[in-house]
Amino acid sequence: MKKSFIYFITGCFALFSCNKNPLDITPDGRITFDDVFKNEIQTESFVNTIYSKIPTYFFNYNNYGFLAGITDEAQEVRNTYIGGMALQWQNGGLTPSSNPLSGMLDYAVWWQGIGHANLFLSYIDNATIKDGAKKSRLKAEVQLLRAFFYWELVKQYGPMPAVDKPFDATFSYETLKRPAFADVIAFIVQDCDAVIANQDVPLRITNVAERGRFPKSVAYAIKTQALLFNASPLWNPGNDAAKWAAAAQAGKEAVQALTVQGDYKLFADYGQYFLKTQDLGANIRDFETIHEIPAPAGVFSVINTIPTNGRLIGTSAGACPSQELIDSYEMQVTGEPAILGYSDNDHLQPIINAASGYDETKPYEGRDPRFYATTWYNGSHYGMIAGIDHHVETFIGGLDQMIPQVQFTNTRTGYYLRKFYDPLIPANQLVQECRWKKFRLAEIYLNYAEAENEANGPAQAYEPVNIVRRRAGMPELPTGLDKNQMRERIRRERRVEFAYEEHRFWDVRRWKILSQTDKLVTGMEIRKQPDGSFTYKRFVTERRASGWQDKFLLFPIPIGETNLIPDFAANQNPGW
């Protein structure tokens, strides 16, 4: 933490020293922070510096990995590459002295963001900004950035000291103490509430020039997430009903503010939603996105499937959907789960729901439309490749066949990721138009539904879930579900609605089911018969030595911090 603060101070001086008249300097050649906040442009530049600490997420983890590749959603084909994030994770690479996710989910980055925010907030009230509304909005945005960084920090590492002022040169880091998780959540919620109450912050960004700035809706998103985690089994072992009630109330208020008082609504087409960047300005279509990371996807298509030579294979198949993810999609006509679970530990013997209409000999027919929007599967229609209308062939011997444990180009599971990838963009055009949607309205609905069910039962939880299902083209949930049944359906809904969006990684931790979900992933071996039919055989494609044990519910506090701060050493996260 101390080192992060030193880096932060140095970076600020370097940034702002180039924005002043070179003759107008202090004796050591650097401007002071008092000078910075006397200049409106430099003050705004400081806010941009704080925003720059937000990671890009998406496929930008070490060696172009998705976070999904270390969950039960997918197998990362590059897990045999020694520098790959997935291989490091599964081989026990997360320790108090190393983090395979460093650069995206990084202890130092979160604290640097918090340090920047606290310094800004200590100066902004006296800053030279003539427009009071502008100053108020900038202050609120930085409060929200602090809440964001704190929330990302504590969901990863557990409770951390709620620091609201910059550390000075005389501060004794040895005095820092780890608070209760609920206390730091209260601190985060306090910042969110301050932003929600601020009339100078827009509910939604509409100006293209403001792309990437936090609107007020982000405060609702962070608040509902934080209170939901606070009420979940990981942080609520006694199942305190008051925590669920607080999360439910926050969810209800968020839905009301965004969809009744505001103009947020779900994008009409689930599949198309992930293919484009959020449109802003007049005549927009995307009223669902709350915050989108402004950095473009860049060469996303390069490190996933690039169709060439009449087939789907490209440079790397990336994170291939697991059979477990495929099994989680319900049947569209009945609205019933196709697979209820497994009767064996290796997930090779599925428990088929006879009432669903699922046919093992035609496993990809009649599924939830989100399945087709997320996955390229055997027989799915891709479109034109090199002048040939292509249907995906993942069967053994097919053009896009599965080749387990051999090379990066082919799927290991029998599936390729379709979500985020637009097949209408030519293969030689490397830049996809999608960007990472960090917060969106569908999550607010499902956060509310989960908390409402736990707090008050299913009655009021139906509608927010059904809103999400209706958009996807799925039937509404059956009436008469009890709390346990509704909980299971909500968890299933989160899994398919948010596939590959990083929610699964955190959900299985807060629900404390990590050891049940992440030990292995399976795939589907498909063989084409002489009569043109196919046979399907499940197999274990990856067994994981590490990453699923209970100690991975939280990341270890880095060793540098535990050496510096006695209370952190005495209260290191369990198992580390």
Coordinates of N, CA and C in Angstrom, one line a residue, residues 363-492:
P363 N -29.0 -32.9 -29.0 CA -28.8 -32.1 -27.8 C -28.8 -30.6 -28.0
Y364 N -28.7 -30.1 -29.2 CA -28.7 -28.7 -29.5 C -30.0 -28.1 -30.1
E365 N -31.0 -28.9 -30.1 CA -32.3 -28.5 -30.6 C -33.2 -27.9 -29.5
G366 N -33.8 -26.8 -29.8 CA -34.8 -26.3 -28.9 C -34.3 -25.7 -27.6
R367 N -33.1 -25.2 -27.6 CA -32.5 -24.7 -26.3 C -32.8 -23.2 -26.2
D368 N -32.6 -22.6 -25.0 CA -32.7 -21.2 -24.7 C -31.9 -20.4 -25.8
P369 N -32.6 -19.4 -26.4 CA -31.9 -18.6 -27.5 C -30.5 -18.1 -27.1
R370 N -30.3 -17.9 -25.8 CA -29.0 -17.4 -25.4 C -27.9 -18.4 -25.6
F371 N -28.3 -19.7 -25.7 CA -27.3 -20.7 -26.1 C -26.8 -20.5 -27.5
Y372 N -27.7 -20.2 -28.4 CA -27.3 -20.0 -29.8 C -26.5 -18.7 -30.0
A373 N -26.8 -17.7 -29.1 CA -26.1 -16.4 -29.2 C -24.7 -16.4 -28.5
T374 N -24.4 -17.5 -27.8 CA -23.2 -17.6 -27.0 C -22.2 -18.6 -27.6
T375 N -22.7 -19.6 -28.3 CA -21.8 -20.7 -28.6 C -21.9 -21.1 -30.1
W376 N -20.7 -21.5 -30.6 CA -20.7 -22.2 -31.9 C -20.6 -23.7 -31.6
Y377 N -21.6 -24.4 -32.0 CA -21.7 -25.8 -31.7 C -21.8 -26.6 -33.0
N378 N -21.6 -27.9 -32.9 CA -21.7 -28.7 -34.2 C -23.0 -28.6 -34.9
G379 N -22.9 -28.1 -36.1 CA -24.1 -27.9 -36.9 C -24.6 -26.5 -36.9
S380 N -24.1 -25.6 -36.1 CA -24.6 -24.3 -36.1 C -24.2 -23.5 -37.4
H381 N -25.0 -22.6 -37.8 CA -24.8 -21.9 -39.1 C -23.9 -20.7 -38.8
Y382 N -22.7 -20.7 -39.4 CA -21.8 -19.6 -39.2 C -22.1 -18.5 -40.2
G383 N -22.2 -18.8 -41.5 CA -22.3 -17.8 -42.6 C -21.2 -18.1 -43.6
M384 N -20.9 -17.1 -44.4 CA -20.0 -17.2 -45.5 C -18.5 -17.1 -45.0
I385 N -17.8 -18.1 -45.4 CA -16.3 -18.1 -45.2 C -15.7 -18.5 -46.6
A386 N -14.9 -17.5 -47.1 CA -14.2 -17.7 -48.3 C -15.2 -18.1 -49.4
G387 N -16.4 -17.5 -49.4 CA -17.3 -17.7 -50.4 C -18.2 -19.0 -50.3
I388 N -18.0 -19.7 -49.1 CA -18.7 -20.9 -48.9 C -19.6 -20.7 -47.6
D389 N -20.8 -21.1 -47.8 CA -21.8 -21.0 -46.6 C -21.4 -22.1 -45.6
H390 N -20.9 -21.7 -44.5 CA -20.3 -22.7 -43.5 C -21.2 -23.0 -42.4
H391 N -21.4 -24.3 -42.1 CA -21.9 -24.8 -40.9 C -20.8 -25.5 -40.0
V392 N -20.8 -25.1 -38.8 CA -19.7 -25.6 -37.9 C -19.6 -27.1 -37.8
E393 N -18.4 -27.6 -37.9 CA -18.2 -29.1 -37.9 C -17.2 -29.4 -36.8
T394 N -17.7 -29.6 -35.6 CA -16.8 -29.9 -34.5 C -16.7 -31.4 -34.3
F395 N -17.4 -32.2 -35.1 CA -17.3 -33.7 -35.0 C -15.8 -34.1 -35.4
I396 N -15.4 -35.3 -34.9 CA -14.1 -35.8 -35.2 C -13.9 -35.9 -36.7
G397 N -13.0 -35.3 -37.3 CA -12.8 -35.3 -38.7 C -13.4 -34.1 -39.4
G398 N -14.2 -33.3 -38.7 CA -14.8 -32.2 -39.4 C -13.9 -31.0 -39.6
L399 N -14.3 -30.0 -40.3 CA -13.4 -28.9 -40.6 C -13.0 -28.1 -39.4
D400 N -13.9 -28.1 -38.4 CA -13.6 -27.4 -37.1 C -13.4 -28.3 -35.9
Q401 N -12.9 -29.5 -36.2 CA -13.0 -30.6 -35.3 C -12.3 -30.3 -34.0
M402 N -12.7 -31.0 -32.9 CA -12.0 -30.9 -31.6 C -10.8 -31.7 -31.7
I403 N -9.7 -31.1 -31.2 CA -8.4 -31.8 -31.1 C -7.9 -31.6 -29.7
P404 N -8.2 -32.5 -28.8 CA -7.8 -32.3 -27.4 C -6.3 -32.3 -27.2
Q405 N -5.9 -31.3 -26.4 CA -4.5 -31.2 -25.9 C -3.4 -31.3 -27.0
V406 N -3.7 -30.7 -28.2 CA -2.7 -30.8 -29.2 C -2.2 -29.4 -29.6
Q407 N -3.1 -28.5 -30.0 CA -2.7 -27.2 -30.5 C -3.7 -26.2 -30.0
F408 N -3.3 -24.9 -30.2 CA -4.2 -23.8 -29.8 C -5.3 -23.5 -30.7
T409 N -5.3 -23.9 -31.9 CA -6.2 -23.5 -32.9 C -7.6 -24.1 -32.8
N410 N -7.7 -25.4 -32.3 CA -8.9 -26.1 -32.3 C -9.5 -26.2 -30.9
T411 N -10.8 -26.3 -30.9 CA -11.5 -26.4 -29.6 C -11.1 -27.7 -28.8
R412 N -11.1 -27.6 -27.5 CA -10.8 -28.7 -26.7 C -12.1 -29.4 -26.1
T413 N -13.2 -28.6 -26.2 CA -14.4 -29.1 -25.6 C -15.5 -29.5 -26.6
G414 N -15.3 -29.2 -27.8 CA -16.4 -29.4 -28.8 C -17.2 -28.2 -29.1
Y415 N -16.8 -27.0 -28.5 CA -17.5 -25.8 -28.7 C -16.5 -24.6 -28.9
Y416 N -17.0 -23.6 -29.6 CA -16.3 -22.3 -29.7 C -17.2 -21.2 -29.1
L417 N -16.5 -20.1 -28.7 CA -17.3 -19.0 -28.2 C -17.8 -18.1 -29.3
R418 N -19.1 -17.9 -29.3 CA -19.7 -17.0 -30.3 C -19.9 -15.6 -29.7
K419 N -20.3 -15.5 -28.5 CA -20.6 -14.2 -27.8 C -19.4 -13.2 -28.1
F420 N -19.7 -12.0 -28.4 CA -18.8 -10.9 -28.6 C -18.3 -10.9 -30.0
Y421 N -18.4 -12.0 -30.8 CA -17.8 -12.1 -32.1 C -18.8 -12.0 -33.2
D422 N -18.6 -11.0 -34.1 CA -19.5 -10.7 -35.1 C -19.1 -11.4 -36.4
P423 N -19.7 -12.5 -36.9 CA -19.2 -13.2 -38.1 C -19.4 -12.3 -39.4
L424 N -20.2 -11.3 -39.3 CA -20.4 -10.4 -40.5 C -19.2 -9.5 -40.8
I425 N -18.3 -9.4 -39.8 CA -17.1 -8.6 -40.0 C -16.1 -9.5 -40.7
P426 N -15.6 -9.0 -41.9 CA -14.6 -9.8 -42.6 C -13.5 -10.3 -41.8
A427 N -13.0 -11.5 -42.2 CA -11.9 -12.2 -41.5 C -10.7 -11.3 -41.4
N428 N -10.4 -10.5 -42.5 CA -9.2 -9.7 -42.5 C -9.3 -8.4 -41.8
Q429 N -10.5 -8.1 -41.2 CA -10.7 -6.9 -40.5 C -10.6 -7.3 -39.0
L430 N -9.5 -7.0 -38.4 CA -9.2 -7.6 -37.1 C -10.0 -6.9 -35.9
V431 N -10.5 -5.7 -36.1 CA -11.1 -5.0 -34.9 C -12.6 -5.3 -34.9
Q432 N -13.0 -5.9 -33.8 CA -14.4 -6.1 -33.5 C -14.9 -4.8 -32.9
E433 N -16.2 -4.6 -33.0 CA -16.8 -3.3 -32.5 C -17.3 -3.5 -31.0
C434 N -17.3 -4.7 -30.4 CA -17.8 -4.8 -29.1 C -16.8 -4.2 -28.1
R435 N -17.3 -3.8 -26.9 CA -16.5 -3.4 -25.8 C -17.1 -4.0 -24.6
W436 N -16.3 -4.0 -23.5 CA -16.7 -4.7 -22.3 C -17.7 -3.9 -21.5
K437 N -18.9 -4.6 -21.3 CA -20.0 -3.9 -20.6 C -19.9 -4.3 -19.1
K438 N -19.3 -3.5 -18.4 CA -19.0 -3.8 -17.0 C -20.3 -3.8 -16.1
F439 N -21.2 -2.9 -16.4 CA -22.5 -2.9 -15.7 C -23.6 -2.8 -16.7
R440 N -24.6 -3.6 -16.5 CA -25.8 -3.4 -17.4 C -27.1 -3.7 -16.6
L441 N -28.2 -3.3 -17.2 CA -29.5 -3.4 -16.5 C -29.9 -4.8 -16.1
A442 N -29.6 -5.8 -16.9 CA -30.1 -7.1 -16.6 C -29.5 -7.6 -15.2
E443 N -28.3 -7.1 -14.9 CA -27.7 -7.5 -13.6 C -28.5 -6.9 -12.5
I444 N -29.0 -5.7 -12.6 CA -29.8 -5.0 -11.6 C -31.0 -5.8 -11.3
Y445 N -31.7 -6.3 -12.4 CA -32.9 -7.1 -12.2 C -32.6 -8.4 -11.4
L446 N -31.5 -9.0 -11.8 CA -31.2 -10.3 -11.2 C -30.6 -10.2 -9.8
N447 N -29.9 -9.1 -9.5 CA -29.5 -8.8 -8.2 C -30.7 -8.6 -7.2
Y448 N -31.6 -7.8 -7.7 CA -32.8 -7.6 -7.0 C -33.6 -8.8 -6.7
A449 N -33.8 -9.7 -7.8 CA -34.6 -10.9 -7.6 C -34.0 -11.8 -6.6
E450 N -32.6 -12.0 -6.6 CA -32.0 -12.9 -5.7 C -32.2 -12.4 -4.2
A451 N -31.9 -11.1 -4.0 CA -32.0 -10.6 -2.6 C -33.5 -10.6 -2.2
E452 N -34.4 -10.3 -3.1 CA -35.9 -10.3 -2.7 C -36.3 -11.7 -2.3
N453 N -35.9 -12.7 -3.1 CA -36.3 -14.0 -2.7 C -35.8 -14.5 -1.4
E454 N -34.5 -14.1 -1.1 CA -34.0 -14.5 0.2 C -34.6 -13.7 1.4
A455 N -35.0 -12.5 1.1 CA -35.5 -11.6 2.2 C -37.0 -11.9 2.4
N456 N -37.8 -12.0 1.3 CA -39.2 -12.1 1.5 C -39.9 -13.2 0.7
G457 N -39.1 -14.1 0.1 CA -39.7 -15.2 -0.6 C -39.9 -14.8 -2.1
P458 N -40.5 -15.8 -2.9 CA -40.5 -15.6 -4.3 C -41.5 -14.6 -4.9
A459 N -42.5 -14.2 -4.1 CA -43.6 -13.5 -4.7 C -43.2 -12.3 -5.6
Q460 N -42.3 -11.5 -5.1 CA -41.9 -10.3 -5.8 C -40.6 -10.5 -6.6
A461 N -40.1 -11.7 -6.5 CA -38.8 -12.0 -7.3 C -39.1 -12.5 -8.7
Y462 N -40.4 -12.9 -8.9 CA -40.7 -13.4 -10.3 C -40.5 -12.4 -11.4
E463 N -41.1 -11.2 -11.2 CA -41.1 -10.3 -12.3 C -39.8 -9.9 -12.8
P464 N -38.8 -9.5 -11.9 CA -37.5 -9.1 -12.5 C -36.8 -10.3 -13.2
V465 N -37.0 -11.5 -12.8 CA -36.4 -12.6 -13.5 C -37.1 -12.8 -14.8
N466 N -38.5 -12.7 -14.8 CA -39.2 -12.9 -16.0 C -39.0 -11.8 -17.1
I467 N -38.7 -10.6 -16.6 CA -38.3 -9.5 -17.6 C -37.1 -9.9 -18.3
V468 N -36.1 -10.5 -17.6 CA -34.9 -10.9 -18.3 C -35.1 -12.1 -19.2
R469 N -36.0 -13.0 -18.8 CA -36.3 -14.2 -19.6 C -37.1 -13.8 -20.9
R470 N -38.0 -12.9 -20.7 CA -38.8 -12.5 -21.9 C -38.0 -11.9 -22.9
R471 N -37.0 -11.1 -22.6 CA -36.1 -10.5 -23.5 C -35.4 -11.6 -24.3
A472 N -35.0 -12.7 -23.6 CA -34.3 -13.7 -24.3 C -35.1 -14.6 -25.1
G473 N -36.5 -14.5 -25.0 CA -37.4 -15.4 -25.7 C -37.7 -16.6 -25.0
M474 N -37.6 -16.6 -23.7 CA -37.9 -17.7 -22.8 C -39.2 -17.6 -22.1
P475 N -39.9 -18.7 -21.8 CA -41.1 -18.6 -21.0 C -40.9 -18.1 -19.6
E476 N -41.9 -17.6 -19.0 CA -41.8 -17.1 -17.7 C -41.6 -18.3 -16.7
L477 N -41.0 -18.1 -15.6 CA -40.8 -19.1 -14.6 C -42.2 -19.7 -14.2
P478 N -42.2 -21.0 -13.9 CA -43.5 -21.6 -13.4 C -43.9 -21.0 -12.1
T479 N -45.2 -20.9 -11.9 CA -45.7 -20.3 -10.6 C -45.6 -21.4 -9.5
G480 N -45.7 -21.0 -8.3 CA -45.7 -22.0 -7.2 C -44.3 -22.4 -6.7
L481 N -43.2 -21.8 -7.2 CA -41.9 -22.1 -6.7 C -41.7 -21.7 -5.2
D482 N -41.1 -22.5 -4.4 CA -40.7 -22.1 -3.1 C -39.4 -21.4 -3.1
K483 N -38.9 -20.9 -1.9 CA -37.7 -20.1 -1.9 C -36.5 -20.9 -2.4
N484 N -36.4 -22.2 -2.0 CA -35.2 -23.0 -2.5 C -35.3 -23.2 -4.0
Q485 N -36.5 -23.4 -4.5 CA -36.6 -23.6 -6.0 C -36.3 -22.3 -6.7
M486 N -36.8 -21.2 -6.2 CA -36.5 -20.0 -6.9 C -35.0 -19.6 -6.8
R487 N -34.4 -19.9 -5.7 CA -33.0 -19.7 -5.6 C -32.2 -20.4 -6.7
E488 N -32.6 -21.7 -6.9 CA -31.9 -22.5 -7.9 C -32.1 -21.9 -9.3
R489 N -33.4 -21.4 -9.6 CA -33.7 -20.9 -10.9 C -32.9 -19.6 -11.1
I490 N -32.8 -18.8 -10.1 CA -32.1 -17.5 -10.2 C -30.7 -17.7 -10.5
R491 N -30.1 -18.7 -9.8 CA -28.7 -19.0 -10.0 C -28.4 -19.5 -11.4
R492 N -29.3 -20.3 -11.9 CA -29.2 -20.8 -13.3 C -29.4 -19.6 -14.3

